[in-house]
Coordinates of N, CA and C in Angstrom, one line a residue:
M78 N 5.5 7.0 20.1 CA 4.7 6.4 19.1 C 4.6 4.9 19.3
I79 N 3.4 4.3 19.3 CA 3.3 2.9 19.5 C 3.7 2.2 18.2
P80 N 4.5 1.1 18.3 CA 4.8 0.3 17.1 C 3.6 -0.2 16.4
L81 N 3.7 -0.3 15.1 CA 2.6 -0.7 14.2 C 2.1 -2.0 14.7
G82 N 3.0 -2.9 15.0 CA 2.5 -4.3 15.4 C 1.6 -4.3 16.6
L83 N 1.9 -3.3 17.5 CA 1.0 -3.2 18.7 C -0.3 -2.6 18.4
L84 N -0.4 -1.8 17.4 CA -1.6 -1.1 17.1 C -2.7 -2.0 16.6
L85 N -2.3 -3.2 16.0 CA -3.2 -4.1 15.5 C -3.6 -5.2 16.4
V86 N -3.0 -5.1 17.7 CA -3.4 -6.1 18.7 C -4.8 -6.0 19.1
V87 N -5.6 -7.0 19.1 CA -7.0 -6.9 19.4 C -7.1 -6.8 20.9
A88 N -7.9 -5.8 21.4 CA -8.0 -5.5 22.8 C -9.5 -5.4 23.1
L89 N -9.9 -5.9 24.2 CA -11.3 -5.9 24.6 C -11.7 -4.5 25.2
V90 N -12.9 -4.0 24.9 CA -13.3 -2.8 25.4 C -14.7 -3.0 26.0
D91 N -15.2 -2.0 26.8 CA -16.5 -2.1 27.5 C -17.6 -1.7 26.5
S92 N -17.4 -0.6 25.8 CA -18.4 -0.1 25.0 C -18.3 -0.5 23.5
K93 N -19.5 -0.8 22.9 CA -19.5 -1.2 21.5 C -19.3 -0.1 20.5
L94 N -19.9 1.1 20.8 CA -19.8 2.2 19.9 C -18.5 3.0 20.3
Q95 N -17.6 3.0 19.4 CA -16.3 3.6 19.6 C -16.1 4.8 18.6
N96 N -15.3 5.8 19.1 CA -15.1 6.9 18.2 C -13.6 7.4 18.3
V97 N -13.2 8.1 17.3 CA -11.9 8.6 17.3 C -11.9 9.9 16.5
T98 N -11.0 10.9 16.9 CA -10.8 12.1 16.1 C -9.4 12.3 15.8
A99 N -9.1 12.6 14.6 CA -7.7 12.9 14.2 C -7.7 14.4 13.7
R100 N -6.7 15.1 14.1 CA -6.5 16.5 13.6 C -5.0 16.8 13.4
G101 N -4.7 17.7 12.6 CA -3.3 18.0 12.4 C -3.0 18.8 11.2
R102 N -1.8 18.8 10.7 CA -1.4 19.6 9.6 C -0.4 18.8 8.7
L103 N -0.6 18.8 7.4 CA 0.3 18.2 6.5 C 1.1 19.2 5.7
T104 N 2.4 19.0 5.7 CA 3.3 19.9 4.9 C 4.3 19.1 4.1
C105 N 4.9 19.8 3.2 CA 6.0 19.2 2.4 C 7.1 20.2 2.3
N106 N 8.2 19.9 2.9 CA 9.3 20.9 3.0 C 8.9 22.2 3.5
G107 N 8.0 22.1 4.5 CA 7.5 23.3 5.2 C 6.3 24.0 4.6
K108 N 6.0 23.6 3.4 CA 4.8 24.2 2.7 C 3.6 23.4 2.9
P109 N 2.4 24.1 3.2 CA 1.2 23.3 3.5 C 0.7 22.6 2.2
L110 N 0.1 21.4 2.5 CA -0.5 20.6 1.5 C -2.0 20.8 1.6
S111 N -2.5 21.7 0.7 CA -3.9 22.1 0.8 C -4.7 21.3 -0.2
G112 N -6.0 21.1 0.1 CA -7.0 20.5 -0.8 C -6.7 19.0 -1.0
H113 N -6.1 18.3 0.0 CA -5.8 16.9 -0.1 C -6.9 16.1 0.6
D114 N -7.4 15.1 -0.1 CA -8.5 14.3 0.5 C -7.9 13.3 1.5
I115 N -8.6 13.3 2.7 CA -8.2 12.4 3.8 C -9.3 11.5 4.1
T116 N -9.1 10.2 4.3 CA -10.1 9.3 4.6 C -9.8 8.6 6.0
L117 N -10.7 8.5 6.9 CA -10.5 7.8 8.1 C -11.1 6.4 7.9
Y118 N -10.2 5.4 8.1 CA -10.7 4.0 7.9 C -10.6 3.3 9.3
E119 N -11.3 2.1 9.3 CA -11.2 1.2 10.4 C -10.7 -0.1 9.8
F120 N -9.5 -0.6 10.2 CA -8.9 -1.8 9.6 C -9.7 -3.0 9.9
D121 N -10.0 -3.8 8.9 CA -10.9 -4.9 9.1 C -10.3 -6.1 8.3
L122 N -9.9 -7.2 9.0 CA -9.3 -8.3 8.4 C -10.3 -9.1 7.6
A123 N -11.5 -9.2 8.1 CA -12.5 -10.1 7.5 C -13.2 -9.5 6.3
S124 N -13.2 -8.2 6.1 CA -13.8 -7.6 4.9 C -13.1 -6.3 4.5
P125 N -13.5 -5.6 3.4 CA -12.8 -4.4 3.1 C -12.8 -3.4 4.2
N126 N -11.8 -2.6 4.4 CA -11.7 -1.6 5.4 C -12.9 -0.7 5.4
D127 N -13.4 -0.4 6.6 CA -14.6 0.5 6.6 C -14.1 2.0 6.6
A128 N -14.7 2.7 5.6 CA -14.4 4.2 5.5 C -15.4 4.8 6.5
L129 N -14.8 5.5 7.5 CA -15.7 6.1 8.6 C -16.0 7.5 8.3
N130 N -15.1 8.2 7.5 CA -15.4 9.6 7.2 C -14.4 10.1 6.2
R131 N -14.6 11.3 5.6 CA -13.7 11.9 4.6 C -13.7 13.4 4.8
T132 N -12.6 14.0 4.5 CA -12.4 15.4 4.6 C -11.3 15.9 3.7
K133 N -11.1 17.2 3.7 CA -10.0 17.8 2.9 C -9.1 18.7 3.8
T134 N -7.9 18.8 3.5 CA -7.0 19.8 4.2 C -7.4 21.2 3.7
N135 N -7.3 22.2 4.6 CA -7.6 23.5 4.2 C -6.4 24.2 3.6
A136 N -6.4 25.5 3.3 CA -5.4 26.2 2.7 C -4.1 26.2 3.4
N137 N -4.1 25.9 4.7 CA -3.0 25.9 5.6 C -2.5 24.4 5.8
G138 N -3.1 23.5 5.1 CA -2.8 22.1 5.2 C -3.4 21.4 6.5
E139 N -4.3 22.1 7.1 CA -4.9 21.6 8.4 C -6.1 20.7 8.1
F140 N -6.4 19.8 9.0 CA -7.5 18.9 8.8 C -8.0 18.5 10.2
K141 N -9.3 18.1 10.3 CA -9.9 17.5 11.4 C -10.9 16.5 10.9
I142 N -10.9 15.3 11.5 CA -11.8 14.2 11.0 C -12.2 13.4 12.2
Y143 N -13.5 13.0 12.2 CA -14.1 12.2 13.2 C -14.8 11.0 12.6
G144 N -14.8 9.9 13.3 CA -15.5 8.7 12.9 C -15.8 7.8 14.1
E145 N -16.8 7.0 13.9 CA -17.2 6.0 14.9 C -17.7 4.7 14.3
E146 N -17.5 3.7 15.1 CA -17.8 2.3 14.6 C -18.3 1.5 15.7
D147 N -19.3 0.6 15.4 CA -19.8 -0.4 16.4 C -19.0 -1.6 16.3
E148 N -18.2 -1.9 17.3 CA -17.4 -3.1 17.3 C -17.4 -3.7 18.7
K149 N -17.3 -5.1 18.9 CA -17.2 -5.7 20.2 C -15.8 -5.6 20.7
L150 N -14.8 -5.5 19.7 CA -13.4 -5.4 20.1 C -12.9 -4.0 19.7
A151 N -11.7 -3.7 20.2 CA -11.1 -2.4 19.9 C -10.9 -2.1 18.5
I152 N -11.4 -1.0 18.0 CA -11.2 -0.7 16.6 C -9.7 -0.3 16.3
N153 N -9.3 -0.5 15.1 CA -7.9 -0.2 14.6 C -8.0 0.9 13.6
P154 N -8.1 2.2 13.9 CA -8.3 3.2 12.9 C -7.0 3.7 12.3
F155 N -7.1 4.3 11.1 CA -6.0 4.9 10.4 C -6.5 5.9 9.4
I156 N -5.7 6.9 9.1 CA -6.1 7.9 8.1 C -5.2 7.5 6.9
Q157 N -5.8 7.8 5.7 CA -5.1 7.5 4.4 C -5.3 8.6 3.4
F158 N -4.3 8.9 2.7 CA -4.4 10.0 1.7 C -3.3 9.9 0.7
L159 N -3.5 10.5 -0.5 CA -2.5 10.6 -1.6 C -1.8 11.9 -1.6
H160 N -0.5 11.9 -1.8 CA 0.2 13.2 -1.9 C 1.3 13.2 -3.0
T161 N 1.8 14.3 -3.3 CA 2.8 14.4 -4.4 C 4.1 14.9 -3.8
C162 N 4.3 14.8 -2.5 CA 5.5 15.4 -1.9 C 6.7 14.5 -2.2
N163 N 7.7 15.0 -2.9 CA 9.0 14.3 -3.2 C 8.8 13.0 -3.9
V164 N 7.8 13.0 -4.9 CA 7.6 11.8 -5.7 C 7.8 12.2 -7.2
E165 N 7.9 11.2 -8.0 CA 8.1 11.4 -9.4 C 7.0 12.2 -10.0
K166 N 7.2 13.1 -11.0 CA 6.2 13.9 -11.6 C 5.2 12.9 -12.3
G167 N 3.9 13.2 -12.1 CA 2.8 12.4 -12.6 C 2.4 11.3 -11.7
C168 N 3.1 11.1 -10.5 CA 2.8 10.1 -9.6 C 2.3 10.6 -8.3
K169 N 1.7 9.8 -7.5 CA 1.2 10.1 -6.2 C 1.6 9.0 -5.2
K170 N 2.0 9.4 -4.0 CA 2.3 8.5 -2.9 C 1.1 8.3 -2.0
E171 N 0.8 7.0 -1.7 CA -0.3 6.7 -0.8 C 0.3 6.6 0.6
Q172 N -0.2 7.4 1.5 CA 0.3 7.4 2.9 C -0.8 6.9 3.9
R173 N -0.4 6.0 4.7 CA -1.3 5.5 5.7 C -0.7 5.7 7.1
I174 N -1.5 6.3 8.0 CA -1.0 6.6 9.4 C -1.9 6.0 10.4
Y175 N -1.4 5.0 11.1 CA -2.3 4.3 12.1 C -2.4 5.1 13.4
I176 N -3.6 4.9 14.0 CA -3.9 5.7 15.2 C -4.0 4.6 16.4
G177 N -3.3 4.9 17.4 CA -3.2 3.9 18.5 C -4.5 3.8 19.3
H178 N -4.6 2.6 20.0 CA -5.8 2.4 20.8 C -6.0 3.4 21.9
N179 N -4.9 4.0 22.4 CA -5.0 5.0 23.5 C -5.7 6.2 23.0
F180 N -5.9 6.4 21.7 CA -6.6 7.6 21.2 C -8.1 7.3 21.0
I181 N -8.6 6.1 21.1 CA -10.0 5.8 20.9 C -10.8 6.6 22.0
G182 N -11.8 7.3 21.5 CA -12.6 8.1 22.4 C -12.0 9.5 22.7
G183 N -10.8 9.7 22.0 CA -10.1 11.0 22.2 C -9.7 11.6 20.9
I184 N -8.6 12.4 21.0 CA -8.1 13.1 19.8 C -6.6 12.7 19.6
C185 N -6.3 12.3 18.3 CA -4.9 12.1 18.0 C -4.4 13.2 17.1
V186 N -3.3 13.9 17.5 CA -2.8 15.0 16.8 C -1.7 14.5 15.9
I187 N -1.8 14.8 14.6 CA -0.9 14.3 13.6 C -0.4 15.6 12.8
N188 N 0.8 16.0 13.1 CA 1.5 17.1 12.4 C 2.7 16.5 11.7
V189 N 2.7 16.5 10.4 CA 3.8 15.7 9.7 C 4.2 16.5 8.5
D190 N 5.6 16.5 8.3 CA 6.1 17.0 7.1 C 6.5 15.8 6.3
L191 N 5.8 15.6 5.2 CA 6.0 14.3 4.4 C 7.3 14.2 3.7
A192 N 8.1 15.3 3.6 CA 9.4 15.2 3.0 C 10.5 14.6 3.9
S193 N 10.2 14.6 5.2 CA 11.3 14.2 6.1 C 10.9 13.4 7.3
D194 N 9.6 13.4 7.6 CA 9.2 12.8 8.9 C 8.8 11.3 8.7
D195 N 9.6 10.4 9.2 CA 9.4 9.0 9.1 C 8.8 8.3 10.3
R196 N 8.2 9.1 11.2 CA 7.7 8.6 12.4 C 6.4 7.9 12.3
Y197 N 5.7 8.2 11.2 CA 4.3 7.8 11.1 C 4.0 6.7 10.1
G198 N 3.4 5.6 10.6 CA 2.7 4.7 9.7 C 3.5 4.1 8.5
L199 N 2.7 3.8 7.5 CA 3.2 3.1 6.3 C 3.2 4.1 5.2
R200 N 4.2 4.2 4.4 CA 4.2 4.9 3.2 C 4.1 3.9 2.1
L201 N 3.0 3.8 1.4 CA 2.8 2.7 0.4 C 3.3 3.2 -1.0
L202 N 3.0 2.4 -2.0 CA 3.6 2.6 -3.3 C 3.1 3.8 -4.0
D203 N 3.8 4.2 -5.0 CA 3.4 5.3 -5.9 C 2.3 4.8 -6.8
T204 N 1.4 5.7 -7.2 CA 0.4 5.4 -8.2 C 0.7 6.4 -9.3
C205 N 1.1 5.9 -10.5 CA 1.5 6.8 -11.6 C 0.6 6.6 -12.8
H206 N 0.2 7.8 -13.3 CA -0.6 7.8 -14.5 C 0.2 7.3 -15.7
V207 N -0.4 6.7 -16.7 CA 0.3 6.3 -17.9 C 0.7 7.5 -18.6
D208 N 2.0 7.5 -19.0 CA 2.6 8.6 -19.8 C 2.4 10.0 -19.0
K209 N 2.3 9.9 -17.7 CA 2.2 11.0 -16.8 C 1.0 11.9 -17.2
D210 N 0.0 11.3 -17.9 CA -1.2 12.1 -18.4 C -2.4 11.5 -17.7
E211 N -3.1 12.3 -16.8 CA -4.2 11.7 -16.1 C -5.3 11.2 -16.9
K212 N -5.4 11.7 -18.2 CA -6.5 11.3 -19.0 C -6.1 10.2 -20.0
A213 N -4.8 9.8 -20.0 CA -4.3 8.8 -20.9 C -4.8 7.4 -20.5
E214 N -5.0 6.6 -21.5 CA -5.2 5.2 -21.3 C -4.7 4.4 -22.5
Q215 N -4.0 3.3 -22.2 CA -3.5 2.5 -23.3 C -4.0 1.1 -23.2
T216 N -4.3 0.4 -24.3 CA -4.6 -1.0 -24.4 C -3.4 -1.7 -24.9
K217 N -2.8 -2.5 -24.0 CA -1.6 -3.2 -24.3 C -1.5 -4.6 -23.7
D218 N -0.6 -5.4 -24.3 CA -0.2 -6.7 -23.7 C 0.9 -6.4 -22.7
L219 N 1.1 -7.3 -21.8 CA 2.2 -7.1 -20.8 C 2.6 -8.5 -20.2
S220 N 3.9 -8.8 -20.2 CA 4.4 -10.0 -19.5 C 5.5 -9.6 -18.6
V221 N 5.6 -10.2 -17.4 CA 6.7 -10.0 -16.5 C 7.3 -11.3 -16.1
T222 N 8.6 -11.4 -16.2 CA 9.3 -12.7 -15.8 C 10.4 -12.4 -14.9
G223 N 10.9 -13.5 -14.3 CA 12.0 -13.4 -13.4 C 12.2 -14.6 -12.5
F224 N 13.2 -14.6 -11.7 CA 13.5 -15.7 -10.7 C 13.5 -15.1 -9.3
L225 N 12.6 -15.7 -8.5 CA 12.4 -15.3 -7.1 C 13.5 -16.0 -6.2
K226 N 14.1 -15.2 -5.4 CA 15.2 -15.7 -4.5 C 14.9 -15.1 -3.1
C227 N 15.5 -15.9 -2.1 CA 15.5 -15.4 -0.7 C 16.9 -15.6 -0.3
Y228 N 17.7 -14.6 -0.4 CA 19.2 -14.7 -0.1 C 19.4 -14.9 1.4
S229 N 20.5 -15.7 1.6 CA 20.8 -16.0 3.0 C 21.3 -14.7 3.7
S230 N 21.3 -14.7 5.0 CA 21.8 -13.6 5.8 C 22.7 -14.1 6.9
P231 N 24.0 -13.6 7.0 CA 24.5 -12.5 6.2 C 24.7 -12.8 4.7
P232 N 24.8 -11.8 3.9 CA 24.9 -12.0 2.4 C 26.1 -12.9 2.1
S233 N 25.9 -13.8 1.1 CA 26.9 -14.7 0.6 C 26.6 -15.0 -0.8
D234 N 27.4 -15.8 -1.4 CA 27.2 -16.2 -2.8 C 26.1 -17.2 -3.0
S235 N 25.7 -17.8 -1.9 CA 24.7 -18.8 -2.0 C 23.3 -18.1 -1.9
S236 N 22.3 -18.8 -2.4 CA 21.0 -18.2 -2.3 C 20.0 -19.4 -2.2
Q237 N 18.8 -19.1 -1.7 CA 17.8 -20.1 -1.5 C 16.6 -19.7 -2.4
T238 N 16.2 -20.6 -3.2 CA 15.0 -20.4 -4.0 C 13.7 -20.7 -3.1
L239 N 12.6 -20.1 -3.5 CA 11.4 -20.2 -2.7 C 10.5 -21.3 -3.2
N240 N 9.7 -21.8 -2.3 CA 8.6 -22.7 -2.8 C 7.7 -21.9 -3.7
A241 N 6.9 -22.7 -4.4 CA 5.9 -22.0 -5.3 C 5.1 -21.0 -4.6
I242 N 5.1 -19.7 -5.0 CA 4.4 -18.7 -4.3 C 3.5 -18.0 -5.3
D243 N 2.5 -17.3 -4.8 CA 1.6 -16.6 -5.6 C 2.2 -15.3 -6.2
V244 N 2.0 -15.1 -7.5 CA 2.4 -13.8 -8.1 C 1.2 -13.2 -8.8
R245 N 1.0 -11.9 -8.6 CA -0.2 -11.3 -9.1 C 0.2 -10.0 -9.8
L246 N -0.6 -9.7 -10.9 CA -0.4 -8.4 -11.5 C -1.7 -7.6 -11.1
I247 N -1.5 -6.4 -10.5 CA -2.6 -5.7 -10.0 C -2.6 -4.2 -10.5
L248 N -3.8 -3.7 -10.5 CA -4.0 -2.2 -10.8 C -4.5 -1.6 -9.5
R249 N -4.0 -0.5 -9.2 CA -4.5 0.3 -8.0 C -5.7 1.1 -8.4
S250 N -6.6 1.3 -7.4 CA -7.8 2.1 -7.6 C -7.7 3.2 -6.6
N251 N -7.6 4.5 -7.0 CA -7.6 5.6 -6.1 C -9.0 6.0 -5.6
I252 N -10.0 5.5 -6.3 CA -11.4 5.8 -5.9 C -11.9 4.9 -4.8
T253 N -11.7 3.6 -4.9 CA -12.2 2.7 -3.9 C -11.2 2.3 -2.9
G254 N -9.9 2.5 -3.1 CA -8.9 2.1 -2.2 C -8.6 0.6 -2.3
Q255 N -9.3 -0.1 -3.3 CA -9.1 -1.5 -3.5 C -8.2 -1.7 -4.8
N256 N -7.8 -3.0 -4.9 CA -7.0 -3.3 -6.1 C -7.7 -4.3 -7.0
E257 N -7.4 -4.2 -8.3 CA -7.9 -5.2 -9.2 C -6.8 -6.1 -9.7
I258 N -7.1 -7.4 -9.5 CA -6.1 -8.4 -9.9 C -6.4 -8.7 -11.4
I259 N -5.5 -8.4 -12.3 CA -5.7 -8.6 -13.7 C -5.1 -9.8 -14.2
A260 N -4.1 -10.4 -13.4 CA -3.5 -11.7 -13.8 C -2.9 -12.3 -12.6
S261 N -2.8 -13.7 -12.5 CA -2.2 -14.3 -11.4 C -1.5 -15.6 -11.9
S262 N -0.5 -16.0 -11.2 CA 0.4 -17.1 -11.5 C 1.1 -17.6 -10.3
K263 N 1.9 -18.6 -10.4 CA 2.7 -19.1 -9.3 C 4.1 -19.3 -9.9
S264 N 5.1 -19.1 -9.0 CA 6.5 -19.4 -9.4 C 6.8 -20.9 -9.3
D265 N 7.8 -21.3 -10.0 CA 8.2 -22.7 -10.0 C 8.9 -23.0 -8.7
G266 N 8.4 -24.1 -8.0 CA 9.0 -24.4 -6.7 C 10.4 -24.8 -6.7
S267 N 10.9 -25.2 -7.8 CA 12.3 -25.7 -7.9 C 13.3 -24.6 -8.3
T268 N 12.9 -23.8 -9.3 CA 13.8 -22.8 -9.8 C 13.5 -21.4 -9.4
G269 N 12.3 -21.1 -8.9 CA 11.9 -19.8 -8.6 C 11.4 -19.0 -9.7
F270 N 11.4 -19.6 -11.0 CA 11.0 -18.8 -12.1 C 9.5 -18.5 -12.1
F271 N 9.2 -17.3 -12.6 CA 7.8 -17.0 -12.7 C 7.6 -16.2 -14.0
K272 N 6.4 -16.3 -14.6 CA 6.0 -15.5 -15.7 C 4.5 -15.2 -15.5
I273 N 4.1 -14.0 -15.7 CA 2.8 -13.6 -15.6 C 2.4 -12.6 -16.7
S274 N 1.3 -12.8 -17.3 CA 1.0 -12.1 -18.6 C -0.5 -11.7 -18.6
V275 N -0.7 -10.6 -19.3 CA -2.1 -10.1 -19.5 C -2.2 -9.6 -21.0
A276 N -3.3 -9.8 -21.6 CA -3.5 -9.3 -23.0 C -4.6 -8.3 -23.1
N277 N -4.4 -7.3 -24.0 CA -5.4 -6.3 -24.3 C -6.0 -5.7 -23.1
Q278 N -5.1 -5.3 -22.2 CA -5.5 -4.6 -21.0 C -5.5 -3.1 -21.1
N279 N -6.6 -2.5 -20.6 CA -6.6 -1.0 -20.6 C -5.8 -0.5 -19.3
F280 N -4.8 0.2 -19.6 CA -3.9 0.8 -18.5 C -4.1 2.3 -18.4
K281 N -4.7 2.7 -17.4 CA -4.7 4.2 -17.1 C -3.6 4.5 -16.1
Y282 N -3.3 3.5 -15.2 CA -2.3 3.7 -14.2 C -1.2 2.6 -14.5
E283 N 0.0 2.8 -14.1 CA 1.0 1.8 -14.2 C 0.7 0.7 -13.2
P284 N 0.8 -0.6 -13.6 CA 0.4 -1.7 -12.6 C 1.6 -2.1 -11.7
F285 N 1.3 -3.0 -10.8 CA 2.3 -3.6 -9.9 C 2.3 -5.1 -10.1
V286 N 3.5 -5.7 -10.0 CA 3.6 -7.1 -9.8 C 3.7 -7.4 -8.3
E287 N 3.0 -8.3 -7.8 CA 2.9 -8.5 -6.3 C 3.4 -10.0 -6.0
F288 N 4.3 -10.1 -5.0 CA 4.8 -11.4 -4.6 C 4.4 -11.7 -3.2
E289 N 3.6 -12.8 -3.0 CA 3.2 -13.1 -1.7 C 4.1 -14.2 -1.1
H290 N 4.9 -13.9 -0.1 CA 6.0 -14.8 0.3 C 6.2 -14.8 1.8
F291 N 7.0 -15.7 2.3 CA 7.4 -15.9 3.7 C 8.9 -15.7 3.9
C292 N 9.5 -15.0 3.0 CA 11.0 -14.9 3.0 C 11.5 -14.2 4.3
K293 N 10.7 -13.4 4.9 CA 11.2 -12.7 6.1 C 10.6 -13.3 7.4
G294 N 10.0 -14.5 7.3 CA 9.5 -15.2 8.4 C 8.1 -15.0 8.7
E295 N 7.4 -14.2 7.9 CA 5.9 -14.0 8.0 C 5.4 -13.7 6.6
K296 N 4.1 -13.9 6.5 CA 3.5 -13.7 5.1 C 3.5 -12.2 4.9
I297 N 4.1 -11.8 3.8 CA 4.2 -10.4 3.4 C 4.0 -10.3 1.9
C298 N 3.5 -9.2 1.4 CA 3.3 -9.0 0.0 C 4.2 -7.8 -0.5
A299 N 5.2 -8.2 -1.3 CA 6.1 -7.2 -1.9 C 5.5 -6.7 -3.2
R300 N 5.6 -5.4 -3.5 CA 5.0 -4.9 -4.7 C 6.0 -4.1 -5.5
H301 N 6.1 -4.3 -6.8 CA 7.0 -3.7 -7.6 C 6.3 -3.0 -8.8
R302 N 6.5 -1.7 -9.0 CA 5.8 -1.0 -10.0 C 6.4 -1.4 -11.4
V303 N 5.5 -1.6 -12.4 CA 5.9 -1.8 -13.8 C 5.7 -0.6 -14.6
K304 N 6.7 0.0 -15.1 CA 6.6 1.3 -15.8 C 6.0 1.1 -17.1
S305 N 5.3 2.1 -17.6 CA 4.6 2.1 -18.9 C 5.5 1.8 -20.1
E306 N 6.8 2.0 -20.0 CA 7.7 1.8 -21.1 C 7.8 0.3 -21.4
F307 N 7.3 -0.6 -20.5 CA 7.3 -2.0 -20.8 C 6.0 -2.5 -21.4
F308 N 5.0 -1.7 -21.6 CA 3.8 -2.1 -22.2 C 4.0 -2.6 -23.6
G309 N 3.4 -3.7 -23.9 CA 3.6 -4.3 -25.3 C 4.9 -5.1 -25.3
K310 N 5.6 -5.3 -24.2 CA 6.9 -6.0 -24.1 C 6.9 -7.0 -23.0
T311 N 8.0 -7.7 -22.8 CA 8.2 -8.6 -21.7 C 9.2 -7.9 -20.8
Y312 N 8.8 -7.6 -19.5 CA 9.7 -7.0 -18.5 C 10.4 -8.1 -17.8
D313 N 11.7 -8.3 -18.0 CA 12.5 -9.3 -17.4 C 13.1 -8.7 -16.1
M314 N 12.6 -9.2 -14.9 CA 13.2 -8.7 -13.7 C 14.4 -9.4 -13.2
S315 N 14.8 -10.5 -14.0 CA 16.0 -11.3 -13.7 C 15.8 -11.9 -12.3
N316 N 16.9 -11.8 -11.4 CA 16.9 -12.3 -10.1 C 16.2 -11.3 -9.1
V317 N 15.2 -11.7 -8.5 CA 14.4 -10.9 -7.6 C 14.7 -11.3 -6.1
D318 N 15.4 -10.5 -5.4 CA 15.7 -10.8 -4.0 C 14.7 -10.2 -3.1
L319 N 13.8 -11.1 -2.6 CA 12.6 -10.6 -1.8 C 13.0 -10.0 -0.5
K320 N 14.2 -10.3 0.0 CA 14.6 -9.7 1.3 C 15.0 -8.2 1.2
K321 N 15.3 -7.8 -0.1 CA 15.8 -6.5 -0.3 C 14.7 -5.4 -0.5
Y322 N 13.4 -5.8 -0.5 CA 12.3 -4.9 -0.6 C 12.2 -4.1 0.7
S323 N 12.0 -2.8 0.6 CA 11.9 -2.0 1.8 C 10.5 -2.0 2.4
A324 N 10.3 -1.5 3.6 CA 8.9 -1.4 4.2 C 8.0 -0.6 3.3
E325 N 8.5 0.4 2.6 CA 7.6 1.2 1.7 C 7.0 0.3 0.6
E326 N 7.7 -0.8 0.2 CA 7.3 -1.6 -0.9 C 6.5 -2.8 -0.5
E327 N 6.2 -2.9 0.8 CA 5.6 -4.1 1.3 C 4.3 -3.7 2.1
V328 N 3.4 -4.6 2.0 CA 2.1 -4.5 2.8 C 1.8 -5.8 3.4
K329 N 0.9 -5.8 4.4 CA 0.3 -7.1 4.9 C -0.6 -7.5 3.8
C330 N -0.5 -8.8 3.5 CA -1.3 -9.3 2.3 C -2.8 -9.2 2.5
D331 N -3.3 -9.0 3.7 CA -4.7 -8.9 3.9 C -5.1 -7.4 3.8
E332 N -4.2 -6.5 3.6 CA -4.5 -5.1 3.5 C -4.8 -4.8 2.0
G333 N -5.6 -3.8 1.7 CA -5.9 -3.4 0.3 C -7.1 -4.2 -0.3
K334 N -7.3 -5.4 0.3 CA -8.5 -6.1 -0.2 C -8.6 -6.3 -1.7
D335 N -7.6 -7.0 -2.3 CA -7.6 -7.1 -3.7 C -8.8 -7.8 -4.2
Q336 N -9.4 -7.3 -5.3 CA -10.6 -7.9 -5.8 C -10.4 -8.3 -7.3
K337 N -10.8 -9.4 -7.7 CA -10.7 -9.8 -9.1 C -11.8 -9.1 -9.9
I338 N -11.4 -8.8 -11.1 CA -12.4 -8.1 -12.0 C -13.0 -9.2 -12.9

């Protein structure tokens, strides 16, 4: 499997019209994941990712999807889907699996058991319905506070506060694949303290607080889900160590194409 970093390397190609096919089977603890929507995207830094095609898994969890795109440079395709394998009840996990340049013009076979197979792509954050009810919606105020830190390595009692960084409160959209920024703020450059608030917001899904930082040597966005139990309250995250967020809780800040409402 080609490392993710190499998949996004821009490579020159002779032909402008490029195509890719992905086929395979999705399972969870050996059981097929049927009726799951799968979208084939082309990663695009300059604009929202292009949706090339959509399909569903069959009763046996199998799928096949084809897409093509006119580009002067090598396309960076990936498939994306939501699933409920080994996640909290009422939530869905967004899975993104990148397809290497060597499969452009050919077929990439993706057979994966989502309960145990960590070989593929990015596993993004959970999307959880409010009160675990897909039809529920609550209008509430919400505030999130805390102190952002970047602890030294190896671990010690000392810590390093971060320069003022962007903090955003976002809602995920399962329909468009884009995010809605419902509030934004900056942390204090001296203390790392941040506070972000929103009033009279309609919540159908539990939101995320997002931190855009360079704590790990490159710009990355760490996302932390805010559970519905904090609606109408202030969620104090206390000391937030940005080095401790896992790859599942981080995305490239240019991915997702956040949009302000």
